[in-house]
Amino acid sequence: MPPAAWGQRRSILMLCLLNVGELVVVRRLCCIHNAMQIAICAQHIFRMTPSKHIPAHSLPPHAVAQLAKAWLAEDTPNFDPAGVCVGSREVEARLLCKSPHSILAGSPFFTAVFQEVGCTVDWIYQDGDEIGTGAVILTAVVRGPARCLLLGERPALNCLARASGIATRCSRLHKIAEAGGWHGEVAGTRKTTPGFRLVEKYAMLVGAVSMHRQDLSGMVMLKDNHVWASGSITEAVKATRSVCGFSSKIEVECRSTEEAMEAATAGADIVMLDNFQPQVLHLAAGALKQKFPDLLIEASGGVTPENLIDYFSPCVDIISLGCITQGCPVVDFSLKVQEPVS
């Protein structure tokens, strides 16, 4: 396309966007130099509706920055010899997604990494968006000094790939629950990567599932080892309640209906029916709800995306899956440096 025609096309598009109040996208569109990409981006933007709740607003900025610093320090603890060959000239790199129909998650962390090295990021998609259908989809544009941009490349991509993979799986699970008309919450677990929990829990939020408890301080969960060490479920609940008081819920992991009944009688707020087969689970949950209507019942153990629907029940409130973070596929992203910015 001739430069004059391109300029006219971009001006018209920008004017349209301004007329509908989409000021934020003008900067994004300026970084795309292909008319077809502009059209696709515009269609995507016009489809967007304001989100009532933005998961990124729950992230403490200092925690995100601290993680970004740690990842960069891990990857480049001292010299960067390759930086000599590229120098500090300004370059532009395109973030490309090669996993169609993925859910984007992790952009605040990706951006924080590049901010730490003096680069900027302009996003075409936002966290929670399903990235398009093409084999290669332009997702964002990064600009900055060449050597600095390359310093941030791998830590930022690692984070984005992992978070988007988790969000994509969570979104699939959420859709299964919606299609099944189930009233409860699909949830993650505490089976997260050491040092990476904030990212993975955030990805669950983006993918529309419950994060479950954040850590050992967030909610009490008495597992089999706690019960065996304390002597009984009743004693474990009593001792724990004396410390946590009214401000924390107590959940007890149970291996039988009898254990669940003991936990509820002792004052547990939630019982986890662990490794119950679906048919046994439904009978146990029904019996518990009949006697303890306000008790929350969680099903866990052996649940996968393929058999999730078997665990749906009007008496089951939560279904948690370790596979949300364990063995979850990543989304394939790459960052490609373009011609230097004049």
Coordinates of C-alpha atoms in Angstrom, one line a residue:
M1 CA 0.0 0.0 0.0
P2 CA 1.4 3.5 -0.9
P3 CA 2.4 5.6 2.1
A4 CA -0.2 8.2 1.4
A5 CA -3.0 5.6 1.2
W6 CA -1.8 4.0 4.4
G7 CA -1.7 7.4 6.2
Q8 CA -5.3 8.1 5.0
R9 CA -6.5 4.7 6.1
R10 CA -4.9 5.0 9.6
S11 CA -6.3 8.6 10.0
I12 CA -9.8 7.4 9.2
L13 CA -9.5 4.5 11.6
M14 CA -8.2 6.7 14.4
L15 CA -11.0 9.2 13.9
C16 CA -13.6 6.4 14.2
L17 CA -11.9 5.1 17.3
L18 CA -11.8 8.6 18.8
N19 CA -15.5 9.1 18.0
V20 CA -16.4 6.0 20.1
G21 CA -14.2 7.0 23.0
E22 CA -11.5 4.3 22.5
L23 CA -8.6 6.7 23.0
V24 CA -6.5 4.0 24.6
V25 CA -6.2 2.0 21.4
V26 CA -4.7 4.8 19.2
R27 CA -1.2 4.2 20.6
R28 CA -1.6 0.5 20.0
L29 CA -2.7 0.9 16.4
C30 CA 0.2 3.3 15.6
C31 CA 2.7 0.4 16.1
I32 CA 1.2 -1.8 13.4
H33 CA 2.3 -1.3 9.9
N34 CA 0.1 -3.7 8.0
A35 CA -3.4 -2.7 6.8
M36 CA -4.9 -6.2 7.4
Q37 CA -3.5 -6.3 10.9
I38 CA -5.0 -2.9 11.6
A39 CA -8.4 -4.1 10.4
I40 CA -8.2 -7.2 12.6
C41 CA -7.1 -5.1 15.6
A42 CA -10.0 -2.7 15.0
Q43 CA -12.5 -5.4 14.9
H44 CA -11.2 -6.9 18.1
I45 CA -11.4 -3.5 19.8
F46 CA -14.9 -2.7 18.7
R47 CA -16.0 -6.1 20.1
M48 CA -14.5 -5.3 23.6
T49 CA -16.9 -4.3 26.3
P50 CA -15.7 -2.8 29.6
S51 CA -15.0 -5.4 32.2
K52 CA -16.7 -4.9 35.6
H53 CA -13.8 -6.5 37.4
I54 CA -10.2 -6.4 36.2
P55 CA -8.1 -9.1 37.8
A56 CA -4.9 -7.1 37.4
H57 CA -6.3 -4.5 39.8
S58 CA -5.8 -7.2 42.6
L59 CA -2.0 -7.3 42.0
P60 CA 0.2 -5.3 44.4
P61 CA 2.5 -3.3 42.1
H62 CA 5.5 -3.7 44.5
A63 CA 5.1 -7.5 44.4
V64 CA 5.0 -7.6 40.6
A65 CA 8.1 -5.3 40.4
Q66 CA 9.9 -7.5 43.0
L67 CA 9.3 -10.6 40.9
A68 CA 10.4 -8.9 37.7
K69 CA 13.7 -7.9 39.4
A70 CA 14.2 -11.4 40.8
W71 CA 13.7 -13.0 37.4
L72 CA 16.1 -10.6 35.7
A73 CA 18.7 -11.1 38.4
E74 CA 18.4 -14.9 38.0
D75 CA 18.8 -14.8 34.2
T76 CA 21.6 -12.2 34.2
P77 CA 23.5 -12.2 37.5
N78 CA 26.5 -10.3 36.1
F79 CA 27.8 -9.6 32.6
D80 CA 25.8 -9.9 29.3
P81 CA 28.5 -10.5 26.7
A82 CA 25.9 -10.7 23.8
G83 CA 24.8 -7.1 24.6
V84 CA 28.0 -5.8 23.0
C85 CA 27.0 -7.0 19.5
V86 CA 23.6 -5.3 19.5
G87 CA 24.3 -2.1 21.6
S88 CA 21.7 0.3 22.8
R89 CA 20.0 1.4 19.5
E90 CA 16.3 1.7 19.7
V91 CA 14.5 -1.4 18.3
E92 CA 11.0 -2.7 18.0
A93 CA 10.0 -6.3 18.6
R94 CA 6.7 -8.0 18.0
L95 CA 5.2 -10.5 20.4
L96 CA 3.7 -13.3 18.4
C97 CA 1.3 -16.0 19.7
K98 CA 1.5 -19.3 17.9
S99 CA -1.2 -21.1 19.9
P100 CA -4.6 -20.1 18.5
H101 CA -7.6 -19.8 20.8
S102 CA -5.4 -19.3 23.8
I103 CA -6.4 -17.1 26.7
L104 CA -3.9 -14.3 27.4
A105 CA -2.7 -13.9 31.0
G106 CA 0.3 -12.5 32.7
S107 CA 0.6 -9.1 30.8
P108 CA 1.3 -7.1 34.0
F109 CA 4.3 -9.3 34.8
F110 CA 5.5 -9.3 31.2
T111 CA 5.3 -5.5 31.1
A112 CA 7.0 -5.2 34.5
V113 CA 10.0 -7.1 33.3
F114 CA 10.5 -4.7 30.3
Q115 CA 9.9 -1.7 32.5
E116 CA 12.8 -2.8 34.7
V117 CA 15.1 -2.6 31.7
G118 CA 13.8 0.6 30.3
C119 CA 11.5 -0.7 27.6
T120 CA 7.8 -0.1 26.8
V121 CA 5.0 -2.5 25.8
D122 CA 1.9 -1.8 23.8
W123 CA -0.7 -4.5 24.0
I124 CA -3.2 -5.4 21.3
Y125 CA -4.9 -8.0 23.4
Q126 CA -5.7 -7.8 27.1
D127 CA -5.6 -10.4 29.8
G128 CA -8.7 -12.6 29.5
D129 CA -9.0 -12.1 25.8
E130 CA -9.0 -15.2 23.5
I131 CA -6.2 -14.7 21.1
G132 CA -7.3 -15.1 17.5
T133 CA -7.5 -18.0 15.1
G134 CA -4.5 -17.4 12.9
A135 CA -1.4 -19.6 13.0
V136 CA 0.6 -16.5 14.2
I137 CA -1.1 -13.7 16.0
L138 CA 0.4 -10.3 16.8
T139 CA -0.3 -9.8 20.5
A140 CA 1.9 -6.8 21.6
V141 CA 4.8 -4.6 20.5
V142 CA 7.9 -4.0 22.7
R143 CA 10.2 -1.0 22.2
G144 CA 13.5 -0.1 23.8
P145 CA 17.3 -0.3 23.6
A146 CA 18.3 -3.5 21.8
R147 CA 20.4 -5.0 24.5
C148 CA 17.9 -4.1 27.2
L149 CA 15.0 -5.6 25.2
L150 CA 16.9 -8.8 24.8
L151 CA 17.7 -9.0 28.5
G152 CA 14.0 -9.0 29.3
E153 CA 13.0 -11.4 26.5
R154 CA 13.3 -14.8 28.1
P155 CA 12.0 -14.0 31.6
A156 CA 9.0 -12.2 30.2
L157 CA 8.2 -14.9 27.7
N158 CA 8.5 -17.7 30.3
C159 CA 6.0 -15.9 32.6
L160 CA 3.5 -15.1 29.8
A161 CA 3.6 -18.6 28.4
R162 CA 3.0 -20.3 31.8
A163 CA 0.3 -17.9 32.9
S164 CA -1.5 -18.0 29.6
G165 CA -1.4 -21.8 29.6
I166 CA -3.0 -21.9 33.0
A167 CA -5.7 -19.3 32.1
T168 CA -6.5 -21.3 28.9
R169 CA -7.1 -24.5 30.9
C170 CA -9.1 -22.6 33.5
S171 CA -11.3 -21.0 30.9
R172 CA -12.0 -24.4 29.4
L173 CA -13.0 -25.8 32.9
H174 CA -15.2 -22.7 33.5
K175 CA -17.0 -23.3 30.2
I176 CA -17.6 -26.9 31.1
A177 CA -19.1 -25.9 34.4
E178 CA -21.3 -23.3 32.7
A179 CA -22.5 -25.7 30.0
G180 CA -23.3 -28.2 32.7
G181 CA -25.5 -25.7 34.6
W182 CA -23.5 -26.4 37.8
H183 CA -23.9 -23.8 40.6
G184 CA -20.5 -24.2 42.3
E185 CA -16.9 -23.1 41.8
V186 CA -14.1 -24.8 40.0
A187 CA -10.9 -24.1 42.0
G188 CA -7.2 -24.4 41.8
T189 CA -5.0 -25.7 44.6
R190 CA -1.8 -24.8 46.5
K191 CA 0.2 -27.1 44.2
T192 CA 2.0 -24.2 42.6
T193 CA 5.5 -23.6 41.4
P194 CA 7.8 -22.3 44.2
G195 CA 8.3 -18.6 43.8
F196 CA 5.7 -18.4 41.1
R197 CA 2.4 -18.6 43.1
L198 CA 1.3 -15.0 42.5
V199 CA 1.5 -15.5 38.7
E200 CA -0.2 -18.8 38.7
K201 CA -3.0 -17.7 41.1
Y202 CA -3.5 -14.6 39.0
A203 CA -3.8 -16.8 35.9
M204 CA -6.6 -18.7 37.6
L205 CA -8.4 -15.5 38.2
V206 CA -8.0 -14.5 34.5
G207 CA -9.3 -17.9 33.5
A208 CA -12.4 -17.4 35.7
V209 CA -11.9 -20.1 38.3
S210 CA -11.4 -19.8 42.0
M211 CA -7.9 -19.4 43.3
H212 CA -8.7 -21.4 46.5
R213 CA -6.6 -20.4 49.5
Q214 CA -3.5 -18.3 48.8
D215 CA -1.2 -19.9 51.4
L216 CA -1.3 -21.6 54.8
S217 CA -2.3 -18.3 56.5
G218 CA -5.3 -17.7 54.3
M219 CA -7.5 -20.5 55.4
V220 CA -7.0 -23.5 57.6
M221 CA -7.0 -26.9 55.8
L222 CA -6.6 -29.9 58.1
K223 CA -5.2 -32.8 56.1
D224 CA -4.7 -36.4 57.0
N225 CA -1.3 -35.7 58.5
H226 CA -2.7 -33.0 60.8
V227 CA -5.4 -35.4 62.0
W228 CA -3.0 -38.3 62.6
A229 CA -0.6 -36.1 64.5
S230 CA -3.3 -34.6 66.7
G231 CA -5.2 -37.8 67.4
S232 CA -8.6 -37.1 65.9
I233 CA -10.5 -34.8 63.6
T234 CA -12.4 -33.4 66.5
E235 CA -9.3 -32.5 68.5
A236 CA -7.6 -31.0 65.4
V237 CA -10.6 -28.7 64.7
K238 CA -10.9 -27.7 68.4
A239 CA -7.2 -26.8 68.7
T240 CA -7.2 -24.9 65.4
R241 CA -10.3 -22.9 66.2
S242 CA -8.8 -21.7 69.4
V243 CA -6.1 -19.9 67.3
C244 CA -7.9 -18.8 64.1
G245 CA -11.1 -17.6 65.8
F246 CA -13.9 -16.2 63.8
S247 CA -11.9 -14.7 61.0
S248 CA -10.7 -17.9 59.2
K249 CA -12.6 -20.8 57.8
I250 CA -11.6 -24.4 58.7
E251 CA -11.6 -27.1 56.1
V252 CA -11.0 -30.7 56.8
E253 CA -9.8 -33.3 54.3
C254 CA -11.9 -36.5 54.7
R255 CA -11.6 -39.9 53.3
S256 CA -15.0 -41.3 54.2
T257 CA -18.5 -40.1 54.9
E258 CA -18.0 -40.9 58.6
E259 CA -14.9 -38.6 58.8
A260 CA -16.9 -35.8 57.0
M261 CA -19.7 -36.2 59.6
E262 CA -17.2 -35.9 62.4
A263 CA -15.6 -32.8 60.9
A264 CA -19.0 -31.1 60.4
T265 CA -20.1 -31.9 63.9
A266 CA -16.8 -30.6 65.3
G267 CA -17.5 -27.2 63.6
A268 CA -15.6 -27.4 60.3
D269 CA -16.9 -24.8 57.8
I270 CA -15.9 -26.9 54.7
V271 CA -15.3 -30.6 54.2
M272 CA -13.2 -31.9 51.4
L273 CA -14.4 -35.3 50.1
D274 CA -11.0 -36.5 48.9
N275 CA -10.6 -39.2 46.2
F276 CA -14.3 -40.2 46.3
Q277 CA -15.7 -41.8 43.2
P278 CA -18.4 -39.7 41.6
Q279 CA -21.3 -42.0 42.6
V280 CA -20.1 -42.3 46.2
L281 CA -19.4 -38.5 46.3
H282 CA -23.0 -37.7 45.4
L283 CA -24.4 -39.9 48.1
A284 CA -22.0 -38.6 50.8
A285 CA -22.6 -34.9 49.8
G286 CA -26.4 -35.4 49.9
A287 CA -26.3 -37.0 53.3
L288 CA -24.0 -34.2 54.6
K289 CA -26.2 -31.4 53.2
Q290 CA -29.3 -32.9 54.7
K291 CA -27.8 -32.8 58.2
F292 CA -25.7 -29.7 57.8
P293 CA -27.4 -27.4 55.2
D294 CA -24.8 -24.6 55.6
L295 CA -21.8 -26.8 55.2
L296 CA -19.6 -26.2 52.2
I297 CA -18.6 -29.4 50.4
E298 CA -15.5 -29.7 48.2
A299 CA -14.7 -32.6 45.9
S300 CA -11.0 -33.2 45.1
G301 CA -8.7 -35.9 43.9
G302 CA -8.7 -37.6 40.5
V303 CA -10.7 -34.8 38.8
T304 CA -9.6 -33.9 35.3
P305 CA -11.0 -31.8 32.5
E306 CA -12.3 -34.9 30.9
N307 CA -14.3 -36.2 33.9
L308 CA -15.1 -32.9 35.6
I309 CA -18.8 -33.2 34.6
D310 CA -19.1 -36.4 36.5
Y311 CA -18.5 -34.6 39.8
F312 CA -21.3 -32.0 39.3
S313 CA -24.0 -32.2 41.9
P314 CA -26.4 -29.7 43.6
C315 CA -24.8 -30.7 46.9
V316 CA -21.2 -30.1 45.8
D317 CA -20.0 -26.5 46.1
I318 CA -16.4 -26.6 45.1
I319 CA -14.4 -28.9 42.8
S320 CA -10.6 -28.4 42.9
L321 CA -8.1 -29.7 40.4
G322 CA -4.3 -30.0 40.8
C323 CA -4.0 -30.3 37.0
I324 CA -4.7 -26.6 36.7
T325 CA -1.1 -25.9 37.6
Q326 CA 0.5 -29.4 37.4
G327 CA 1.2 -30.7 33.9
C328 CA -0.5 -27.7 32.3
P329 CA 0.6 -27.0 28.7
V330 CA 2.1 -23.6 28.0
V331 CA 1.1 -21.1 25.3
D332 CA 3.7 -20.7 22.5
F333 CA 4.9 -17.1 22.3
S334 CA 7.9 -15.6 20.5
L335 CA 9.4 -12.1 20.4
K336 CA 10.8 -11.0 17.0
V337 CA 13.0 -7.9 16.6
Q338 CA 12.0 -5.7 13.6
E339 CA 13.9 -2.9 11.8
P340 CA 15.3 -0.2 14.1
V341 CA 12.9 2.7 14.9
S342 CA 14.1 5.8 13.2

